[in-house]
Amino acid sequence: MNAKPLVLNSVQLAFRNKLHKEVHNYRLALRNFSCTRIRRNTPQTSTESDTAEEKPLLKFRNKLLNGPNLKHFFKDEHLRDQENLPEDEVIPYLQDINRYTPNRKVYFDVYGCQMNVNDTEIIWAILKENKFERTPNLVDADVILIITCAIRDSAEEKIWGRLNYLKGIKKSRLKDRPSLKIGLLGCMAERLKEKVLEKDGTVDVVAGPDSYRDLPRLLALTENNQRSVNVLLSLDETYADITPVRLNEDSVSAFVSIMRGCDNMCTYCIVPFTRGRERSRLVSSILREVEHLSEQGVKEVTLLGQNVNSYRDVSESDSRMDNVTSLAKGFKTVYKAKKGGLRFADLLQRVSGVNPEMRVRFTSPHPKDFPDEVIQMIQSHPNICKNLHMPAQSGNSAVLERMRRGYTREAYLELVKHIRRYIPQVALSSDFICGFCGETDEEFEDTITLMEEVQYNTAFLFPYSMREKTTAHRRFQDDVPPHVKQQRLERMIQVFRQTALRLNTAQIGKTHLVLIEGYSRRSKNFLQGRNDQNIKVILPSSEIVPFKDGSGAREVNVGDYVAVHVNDANSQILKAIPLYLTSLQDFYAEGYLRSAVKMQL
Ligand code: 5AD
Ligand code: SF4
């Protein structure tokens, strides 16, 4: 019998070539997988059946069988390519990756920092693309995803409590509904994967911060009552190609993630272990997202990262490719100086240029990454907000050394003075930890005097919580008793409140530019917005307000910039009356931002 020669068209040929490459990669990956994972016998990516009671070898064999296989090494684009192939060319196992019920309703339960809110928007974008729906009602959900935080023990405690509550809901689910699936995502996932899966049947999926692309597959596995885990950390995952779908699409402000992970290794901090190495997203993809937000009418973007101002896009060709990262004076790092790439100051300039009417903020920075280029950029661009978060953590040099922060009290104070010389209207905020290992009364007193000297508008204050894996856990003793930590915390709160009240009261009688966010939480008779310094401002809602020249009087809307006259204040908010509607550029053209000293580089 004559075999019919197989003639391939160009699409088929391209697909074949890709396929061969993938099979080659797969073989390599399989070889690495069997060398490293089998020897260590601790697979990081695995799926677990409910009956994993077998002997270790059998258990591991099961994990291999249920774990990633050839199909997981194929990318989605190949699945799409298949649509162009004749039926007999379609490879069946490439299709069943998508075999989960469409329109499953997902409920998000978000804990922790703003980074988690933005991660949730990325997760939602991935799931939406895979035909999931979102529900605001927990009882309607088919899938509940908890986006977790592990930074302090209290954060984890909250989540254990929540899991107990959800266990009850899961059990009481009516038999005629598909069983409820629960996913534990984010920072706690990597840390506690075994504990979570071993505890009881509450959690079905565990996924770390770099595994969100894998969620549709992990959730598909749960439909066969399997429990699935992926907590692999990545060196390059930035989700750059995913446009987050905002959880609150009506909001005038949005978060844009620009980098992930942290290389600083402060001795108290779990973040480098839960979120992995520092990596930056390409500037082109950040700008695309900011442009898209601007087109949607967003008026304020906050650039996000664990260490936002050490941003460095090495893919950008830059005339200063051999430039060494410049640090603020008196600051050092635990890692070798990084060379080349586009830096945070350049990124700030480009982002602020997208729309001069859009405010730009960023969080959370490290004080070491405030070289003069960054200060000058903030000073010279009216839409980069004059509000800097400068986490000091402690006011005592010996404690800072034990924390491995890379600066002394004196260097920090010098930096604050330097910044205030060039940006006199700047509002500063900070994080402080009290009761770190070995902190004496005298050392703690230095934190209090630093707070009094700097005068922060906002402060985030924490009692130290020892975390496993951190250097402090290995080297030091968590020897400050809980009641002393509590007393010190209360003292910090008291000092902070006094200062904030003083600073806010000093604004009475002054004019501020406020971006209106919506009604005040307490009453529809009031609107709330934020001034440039990120202080909440409350103003009456039903006033008819004109533009500065007296024209176009109307009610104030969400997204308006309004010049206001501050007439009252407490330690948390300013109260004001609206003066006139304006634009960001017009307001600052009136000279509100004139700096004491112009910075020349
Ligand atoms: N205990 C208490 N606070 C901590 N932070 C980080 N790790 C710990 C810990 N182990 C605080 C730091 C950091 C903020 C995000 O959380 O102040 O800046
Ligand atoms: Fe943690 Fe320090 Fe990195 Fe901040 S800079 S995330 S405190 S290790």
XYZ file of C-alpha atoms and ligand atoms in Angstrom:
627
model
C 0.000 0.000 0.000
C 1.352 3.407 -0.949
C 1.688 5.744 2.015
C 0.334 9.186 1.144
C 3.166 11.744 1.530
C 2.340 14.261 4.256
C 2.442 17.767 2.808
C 2.460 20.452 5.486
C 1.423 24.040 5.005
C 3.412 26.889 6.603
C 1.266 27.014 9.777
C 1.690 23.286 10.275
C 5.425 23.506 9.614
C 5.868 26.340 12.113
C 3.899 24.363 14.660
C 5.953 21.237 14.075
C 9.197 23.160 14.547
C 7.942 24.680 17.776
C 6.799 21.266 18.883
C 10.228 19.750 18.326
C 11.817 22.555 20.300
C 9.367 22.101 23.144
C 9.888 18.345 23.220
C 13.616 18.965 23.417
C 13.092 21.459 26.280
C 10.771 19.019 27.951
C 13.368 16.265 27.829
C 15.941 18.585 29.341
C 13.484 19.702 31.999
C 12.538 16.094 32.732
C 16.189 15.194 33.123
C 16.690 18.083 35.568
C 13.464 17.217 37.320
C 14.488 13.629 37.927
C 18.052 14.612 38.928
C 17.229 17.327 41.427
C 13.744 16.548 42.704
C 14.038 12.780 43.001
C 17.317 12.993 44.808
C 16.008 15.529 47.267
C 12.679 13.749 47.411
C 10.934 17.053 48.123
C 9.025 18.033 45.010
C 8.201 21.739 45.060
C 5.462 21.384 42.487
C 3.139 18.536 43.109
C -0.412 17.377 43.097
C -1.798 15.273 45.890
C -4.626 12.800 45.792
C -6.825 12.409 48.844
C -5.429 8.932 49.486
C -1.767 9.831 49.877
C -1.250 7.469 52.792
C 1.138 5.172 50.877
C 4.772 4.438 51.504
C 7.183 7.260 50.559
C 8.273 5.720 47.226
C 4.725 4.973 46.170
C 3.638 8.389 47.317
C 6.381 9.998 45.267
C 5.530 7.884 42.225
C 1.945 9.113 42.534
C 3.149 12.663 42.738
C 5.160 12.195 39.557
C 2.164 10.696 37.781
C -0.185 13.423 38.899
C 2.377 16.201 38.649
C 3.447 18.242 35.661
C 3.751 16.223 32.464
C 4.522 16.923 28.827
C 1.419 19.011 28.272
C 2.425 21.448 30.994
C 5.578 22.290 29.081
C 3.549 23.498 26.113
C 2.589 27.101 26.089
C -0.935 28.373 25.392
C 0.105 29.690 21.993
C 0.513 26.092 20.844
C -3.002 25.311 21.893
C -4.174 28.177 19.729
C -1.985 26.945 16.844
C -3.843 23.676 16.983
C -6.994 25.381 15.805
C -5.308 25.817 12.425
C -4.453 22.136 11.990
C -6.470 19.475 10.190
C -8.279 17.201 12.646
C -5.904 14.234 12.253
C -2.960 16.482 13.131
C -4.400 17.646 16.448
C -2.557 16.194 19.405
C -5.193 15.159 21.922
C -3.277 15.745 25.135
C -2.739 19.369 24.212
C -6.431 20.006 24.669
C -7.422 18.587 28.013
C -5.455 21.238 29.939
C -8.565 23.397 29.633
C -10.991 20.758 30.821
C -12.673 22.552 33.710
C -16.217 23.782 34.030
C -16.566 27.289 32.607
C -18.355 30.094 34.470
C -17.226 28.997 37.910
C -17.778 31.866 40.313
C -14.756 33.064 42.212
C -14.698 35.145 45.402
C -11.516 36.975 46.435
C -10.569 37.343 50.072
C -7.604 39.735 50.159
C -5.275 40.265 53.153
C -2.076 42.253 53.598
C -0.453 44.979 51.569
C -1.290 46.875 48.392
C 0.910 44.438 46.483
C -1.661 41.757 47.343
C -4.481 43.928 46.008
C -2.593 44.325 42.744
C -1.747 40.605 42.640
C -5.458 39.889 43.010
C -6.108 42.069 39.956
C -3.555 39.989 38.032
C -5.158 36.746 39.249
C -8.573 38.038 38.254
C -7.258 38.915 34.754
C -5.924 35.347 34.371
C -9.118 33.712 35.606
C -11.410 35.985 33.584
C -9.480 35.037 30.451
C -10.167 31.407 31.418
C -13.926 31.917 31.659
C -14.294 32.294 35.404
C -16.805 34.798 36.759
C -16.412 36.977 39.825
C -18.904 37.171 42.652
C -18.995 39.707 45.488
C -20.978 37.196 47.627
C -19.108 34.497 49.438
C -22.177 32.227 49.560
C -22.522 32.224 45.750
C -18.911 31.244 45.169
C -17.705 27.975 43.607
C -14.117 28.939 44.373
C -12.835 31.089 47.242
C -9.297 32.384 46.826
C -7.558 33.774 49.906
C -4.649 36.061 49.044
C -2.487 35.815 52.127
C 0.179 37.747 54.021
C 2.928 36.193 56.146
C 4.808 39.256 57.346
C 3.747 38.948 60.996
C 2.319 36.134 63.045
C -0.886 38.142 63.602
C -1.467 38.264 59.815
C -1.199 34.472 59.626
C -3.423 34.002 62.681
C -6.198 35.917 60.930
C -5.985 33.569 57.974
C -6.095 30.407 60.106
C -9.250 31.858 61.699
C -10.714 32.527 58.286
C -9.940 28.962 57.142
C -11.821 27.582 60.134
C -14.831 29.698 59.231
C -14.687 28.584 55.582
C -14.392 24.952 56.648
C -17.875 25.291 58.182
C -19.257 26.861 55.003
C -17.681 24.139 52.878
C -19.184 21.367 55.007
C -22.661 22.874 55.080
C -22.732 23.251 51.290
C -25.934 21.710 49.879
C -25.353 18.387 48.136
C -27.006 19.558 44.901
C -24.323 22.213 44.363
C -20.790 21.516 43.098
C -18.421 21.297 46.051
C -16.795 24.538 47.141
C -13.046 24.804 46.369
C -10.714 26.879 48.505
C -7.349 28.217 47.370
C -4.629 29.604 49.613
C -2.490 31.999 47.577
C 0.407 34.375 48.122
C 3.041 34.666 50.831
C 1.672 32.089 53.295
C 1.456 29.476 50.554
C 5.171 28.843 50.177
C 5.788 28.958 53.925
C 3.027 26.669 55.057
C 2.158 24.402 52.168
C 2.630 21.120 54.057
C 0.906 22.358 57.183
C -2.061 23.643 55.185
C -2.538 20.456 53.168
C -2.013 18.151 56.108
C -4.372 20.035 58.422
C -7.747 18.929 57.037
C -9.619 18.957 53.753
C -10.340 22.690 53.796
C -7.741 23.847 51.272
C -7.755 22.434 47.725
C -5.172 24.645 46.001
C -1.958 26.213 47.263
C -0.242 28.698 44.934
C 2.711 30.987 45.642
C 3.131 34.568 44.354
C 4.921 33.444 41.171
C 2.465 30.668 40.226
C -0.675 32.593 39.359
C -0.479 31.739 35.644
C -0.852 28.103 36.673
C -4.105 28.707 38.586
C -6.520 27.585 35.835
C -4.702 24.222 35.683
C -4.478 23.906 39.466
C -8.202 24.658 39.775
C -9.038 22.223 36.953
C -7.315 19.474 38.947
C -9.560 20.135 41.932
C -12.571 19.083 39.866
C -11.387 15.486 40.225
C -11.118 16.087 43.970
C -7.360 16.353 43.701
C -5.493 18.887 45.762
C -2.861 20.847 43.891
C 0.209 22.855 44.804
C 2.580 25.167 42.950
C 4.849 27.304 45.084
C 7.839 27.580 42.772
C 9.512 30.965 42.997
C 10.741 32.460 39.757
C 13.751 34.579 38.833
C 11.940 36.474 36.115
C 8.154 36.337 36.558
C 6.759 39.882 36.559
C 3.368 39.190 34.905
C 4.419 41.965 32.501
C 2.121 40.806 29.700
C -0.979 40.591 31.894
C -3.129 43.685 32.176
C -4.624 43.519 35.667
C -8.411 43.809 35.766
C -9.197 46.320 38.473
C -11.334 45.080 41.347
C -12.944 48.502 41.641
C -13.256 49.797 38.102
C -14.900 53.057 39.235
C -11.928 54.108 41.320
C -9.987 57.208 40.227
C -6.750 55.608 41.378
C -4.991 52.391 40.386
C -1.940 50.349 41.333
C 0.728 49.386 38.814
C 3.224 46.753 39.807
C 6.720 47.613 38.533
C 8.926 45.093 40.304
C 8.662 42.021 42.524
C 10.741 40.413 45.253
C 13.511 41.838 47.380
C 17.290 41.313 47.618
C 17.856 43.324 50.796
C 17.576 40.540 53.343
C 16.750 42.696 56.365
C 17.235 40.212 59.186
C 13.635 40.378 60.503
C 11.864 40.063 57.183
C 10.255 37.024 55.561
C 9.538 38.760 52.225
C 12.725 37.665 50.380
C 11.740 34.060 51.225
C 8.064 34.267 50.297
C 8.353 36.517 47.266
C 11.836 35.650 46.034
C 14.557 37.593 44.257
C 14.195 41.133 43.039
C 13.186 41.535 39.385
C 11.810 44.490 37.450
C 9.124 44.653 34.853
C 10.004 46.097 31.416
C 9.486 49.829 31.178
C 7.576 49.445 27.896
C 4.938 47.232 29.508
C 4.604 49.570 32.519
C 4.054 52.535 30.224
C 1.468 50.624 28.201
C -0.478 49.881 31.360
C -0.286 53.480 32.613
C -1.445 54.770 29.204
C -4.333 52.337 29.268
C -5.327 53.505 32.761
C -5.097 57.127 31.695
C -7.428 56.403 28.746
C -9.878 54.835 31.202
C -9.942 58.108 33.165
C -7.729 57.060 36.080
C -6.237 60.170 37.720
C -3.683 58.651 40.075
C -1.321 55.690 39.703
C 0.720 54.203 42.522
C 3.799 52.316 41.338
C 4.206 49.230 43.469
C 7.032 46.952 44.510
C 8.597 45.480 47.640
C 11.497 47.770 46.998
C 10.081 50.048 44.400
C 12.925 52.520 44.023
C 15.548 49.869 43.280
C 13.753 49.409 39.954
C 16.168 48.471 37.165
C 15.129 47.441 33.658
C 18.235 45.850 32.147
C 16.553 45.213 28.806
C 16.503 48.922 27.957
C 19.484 50.101 25.951
C 20.818 53.073 27.784
C 23.871 55.192 27.102
C 24.836 54.557 30.736
C 24.664 50.762 30.590
C 27.752 50.442 32.756
C 26.398 52.868 35.358
C 26.531 51.616 38.899
C 23.416 52.043 41.049
C 23.878 55.214 43.062
C 22.710 55.121 46.646
C 21.819 57.928 49.006
C 24.865 59.251 50.929
C 25.831 57.075 53.910
C 23.798 54.023 52.763
C 25.069 50.577 51.770
C 23.659 47.262 50.545
C 24.286 43.608 51.418
C 24.529 42.747 47.721
C 27.191 43.783 45.187
C 26.510 47.108 43.459
C 24.243 46.518 40.475
C 25.359 47.754 37.087
C 23.479 49.021 34.072
C 19.850 49.390 33.137
C 17.172 51.979 33.268
C 16.671 53.246 36.823
C 13.802 54.418 38.972
C 14.413 58.128 38.230
C 14.106 57.427 34.477
C 10.979 55.381 35.024
C 9.419 58.155 37.128
C 10.110 60.649 34.381
C 8.518 58.463 31.720
C 5.476 57.559 33.811
C 4.841 61.168 34.808
C 5.039 62.121 31.116
C 2.121 59.831 30.146
C -0.445 62.333 31.372
C 0.584 65.501 33.243
C -2.897 65.512 34.822
C -2.317 62.103 36.389
C -0.771 61.951 39.846
C 2.100 59.519 40.345
C 2.878 57.942 43.708
C 5.064 54.978 44.620
C 5.413 52.526 47.471
C 7.189 50.881 49.189
C 10.688 52.316 48.804
C 13.901 51.726 50.737
C 15.644 54.897 51.977
C 18.945 53.788 50.394
C 17.485 54.243 46.900
C 16.885 57.982 47.100
C 19.869 59.311 45.162
C 19.751 62.936 43.957
C 18.412 61.880 40.530
C 15.212 60.621 42.197
C 14.878 63.677 44.466
C 15.369 66.003 41.498
C 12.767 64.124 39.457
C 10.202 64.461 42.263
C 11.039 68.122 42.778
C 10.722 69.073 39.125
C 7.504 67.239 38.181
C 4.264 68.694 39.603
C 2.383 65.432 39.068
C 4.850 63.322 41.100
C 3.362 63.626 44.579
C 5.414 65.206 47.326
C 4.815 62.396 49.712
C 7.618 59.959 50.469
C 7.514 56.772 52.435
C 10.875 56.352 54.144
C 10.723 53.233 56.348
C 13.221 53.864 59.151
C 12.317 50.744 61.215
C 14.347 51.998 64.204
C 16.040 55.176 65.385
C 19.018 53.412 66.956
C 22.151 52.617 64.938
C 22.954 49.373 66.794
C 19.419 48.050 66.232
C 19.618 49.139 62.577
C 22.876 47.184 62.295
C 21.223 44.073 63.772
C 18.338 44.578 61.365
C 20.880 44.858 58.525
C 19.271 47.998 57.168
C 22.478 49.441 55.714
C 22.356 52.875 57.396
C 22.831 54.612 60.714
C 20.496 56.997 62.521
C 22.752 59.860 61.438
C 22.718 58.889 57.734
C 18.915 58.599 57.815
C 18.500 62.015 59.454
C 20.949 63.551 56.989
C 18.895 62.151 54.101
C 15.672 63.584 55.557
C 17.334 67.000 55.877
C 18.636 66.779 52.316
C 15.202 65.881 50.918
C 13.474 68.655 52.877
C 15.984 71.218 51.596
C 14.927 70.477 48.024
C 11.283 69.500 48.565
C 10.214 71.604 51.583
C 6.512 70.719 51.350
C 7.216 66.966 51.358
C 5.131 64.778 53.687
C 7.023 61.844 55.137
C 5.745 58.499 56.300
C 7.566 55.563 57.827
C 7.378 52.016 59.190
C 8.757 51.271 62.657
C 9.268 48.007 64.514
C 9.523 47.993 68.309
C 10.880 45.168 70.446
C 13.296 43.750 67.878
C 15.750 41.152 69.268
C 17.806 42.641 72.090
C 16.227 46.121 71.910
C 16.922 47.875 75.223
C 14.896 50.729 76.726
C 17.627 53.172 75.673
C 17.689 51.849 72.121
C 13.908 52.139 71.903
C 14.118 55.706 73.212
C 16.162 56.552 70.095
C 13.191 55.506 67.957
C 10.984 57.918 69.889
C 13.433 60.801 69.499
C 13.825 60.059 65.785
C 10.033 60.167 65.354
C 9.925 63.481 67.211
C 12.767 64.926 65.190
C 11.533 63.890 61.729
C 7.809 64.511 62.337
C 5.975 62.014 60.174
C 2.558 62.668 58.649
C 1.802 58.962 58.584
C 3.384 55.994 60.363
C 2.898 52.219 60.326
C 3.896 50.842 63.694
C 4.499 47.184 64.502
C 5.602 45.043 67.432
C 8.358 42.679 66.298
C 7.174 39.230 65.273
C 9.845 36.552 64.857
C 9.596 34.725 61.513
C 11.132 31.342 60.752
C 13.803 31.237 58.012
C 14.918 34.831 58.617
C 18.458 35.655 59.737
C 17.092 36.996 63.024
C 15.477 33.609 63.659
C 18.823 31.882 63.188
C 21.060 34.405 64.949
C 19.131 36.290 67.587
C 16.719 35.745 70.416
C 13.232 37.165 70.443
C 13.898 38.328 73.993
C 11.714 41.409 74.446
C 8.641 40.253 76.413
C 5.241 40.710 74.696
C 4.003 43.189 77.324
C 7.100 45.379 76.793
C 6.556 45.295 73.019
C 2.957 46.355 73.643
C 3.997 49.245 75.927
C 6.533 50.435 73.362
C 3.953 50.187 70.584
C 1.507 52.317 72.563
C 4.223 54.886 73.178
C 5.016 55.079 69.439
C 1.317 55.483 68.616
C 1.002 58.307 71.144
C 4.047 60.188 69.827
C 2.962 59.709 66.228
C -0.583 60.995 66.911
C 0.690 64.119 68.657
C 2.982 64.940 65.728
C 0.358 64.232 63.073
C -2.136 66.458 64.905
C 0.426 69.251 65.030
C 1.278 68.908 61.329
C -2.367 68.738 60.229
C -3.425 71.665 62.428
C -0.666 73.755 60.844
C -2.494 73.369 57.506
C -5.590 75.236 58.717
C -6.032 78.352 56.601
C -3.961 76.954 53.698
C -5.019 76.048 50.159
C -4.592 72.457 48.949
C -5.304 70.617 45.723
C -7.614 67.653 46.330
C -8.436 64.805 43.965
C -12.012 63.718 44.732
C -12.385 59.954 45.326
C -16.056 59.617 46.303
C -18.455 60.079 49.189
C -17.063 60.037 52.687
C -17.512 56.638 54.331
C -19.576 58.184 57.127
C -22.092 60.296 55.214
C -23.204 61.208 51.719
C -23.276 64.837 52.854
C -19.511 64.831 52.497
C -16.981 63.994 49.815
C -13.538 62.618 50.461
C -10.371 63.042 48.519
C -6.621 63.274 49.061
C -4.204 66.131 48.884
C -0.792 65.858 47.268
C 0.674 64.640 50.575
C -1.819 61.756 50.636
C -3.733 63.131 53.620
C -7.454 62.459 53.535
C -9.536 65.638 53.077
C -13.278 65.834 53.826
C -15.478 68.508 52.207
C -19.249 69.160 51.881
C -20.781 67.308 48.926
C -23.644 69.443 47.697
C -21.850 72.723 47.035
C -21.951 74.326 43.591
C -18.358 75.198 42.732
C -17.091 77.321 39.808
C -13.762 77.275 37.976
C -11.254 79.900 39.094
C -12.481 82.487 36.569
C -16.037 82.111 37.897
C -17.293 80.090 34.927
C -18.865 76.592 34.712
C -20.174 76.350 38.282
C -21.429 72.824 39.092
C -21.442 70.123 41.743
C -18.092 68.509 42.425
C -17.672 65.061 40.813
C -15.498 62.044 41.491
C -12.207 62.537 39.627
C -12.288 66.361 39.848
C -9.330 68.346 41.058
C -10.594 70.961 43.526
C -8.677 73.732 45.250
C -9.844 73.746 48.869
C -9.435 75.931 51.937
C -8.566 73.867 55.033
C -10.687 74.915 58.010
C -10.292 72.091 60.535
C -8.050 69.095 61.267
C -7.411 66.140 63.522
C -4.529 63.654 63.596
C -5.964 61.705 60.653
C -7.838 64.071 58.365
C -8.177 67.634 57.139
C -11.596 69.258 56.787
C -12.043 71.847 54.077
C -14.408 73.943 51.962
C -14.142 73.854 48.169
C -12.867 77.051 46.515
C -12.774 76.330 42.789
C -12.502 73.541 40.222
C -9.145 73.368 38.528
C -6.590 71.128 36.819
C -3.361 69.847 38.320
C -1.235 71.874 35.906
C -3.201 75.122 36.404
C -3.075 74.785 40.169
C 0.684 74.318 40.307
C 1.273 77.013 37.687
C 0.041 79.368 40.427
C 3.277 78.697 42.293
C 2.176 76.290 45.018
C 5.192 74.087 44.382
C 7.960 76.657 44.302
C 10.963 74.980 45.922
C 13.298 76.632 48.354
C 16.385 75.435 46.453
C 16.507 74.168 42.884
C 18.485 70.935 42.637
C 21.213 70.837 39.976
C 22.728 67.451 39.175
N 7.787 41.876 62.564
C 7.169 43.084 62.628
N 7.094 43.914 61.601
C 7.672 43.539 60.447
N 7.775 44.148 59.247
C 8.442 43.338 58.410
N 8.780 42.199 59.024
C 8.318 42.303 60.313
C 8.372 41.458 61.439
N 8.972 40.274 61.379
C 7.257 45.501 58.992
C 8.369 46.432 58.531
C 8.077 46.594 57.076
C 6.575 46.484 57.053
C 5.998 46.195 55.719
O 6.303 45.445 57.951
O 8.218 47.644 59.221
O 8.532 47.815 56.556
Fe 11.607 43.123 53.882
Fe 13.733 44.754 54.062
Fe 12.933 43.805 51.645
Fe 11.410 45.613 52.941
S 13.502 45.956 52.179
S 10.709 43.720 51.922
S 11.717 45.047 55.064
S 13.760 42.589 53.348
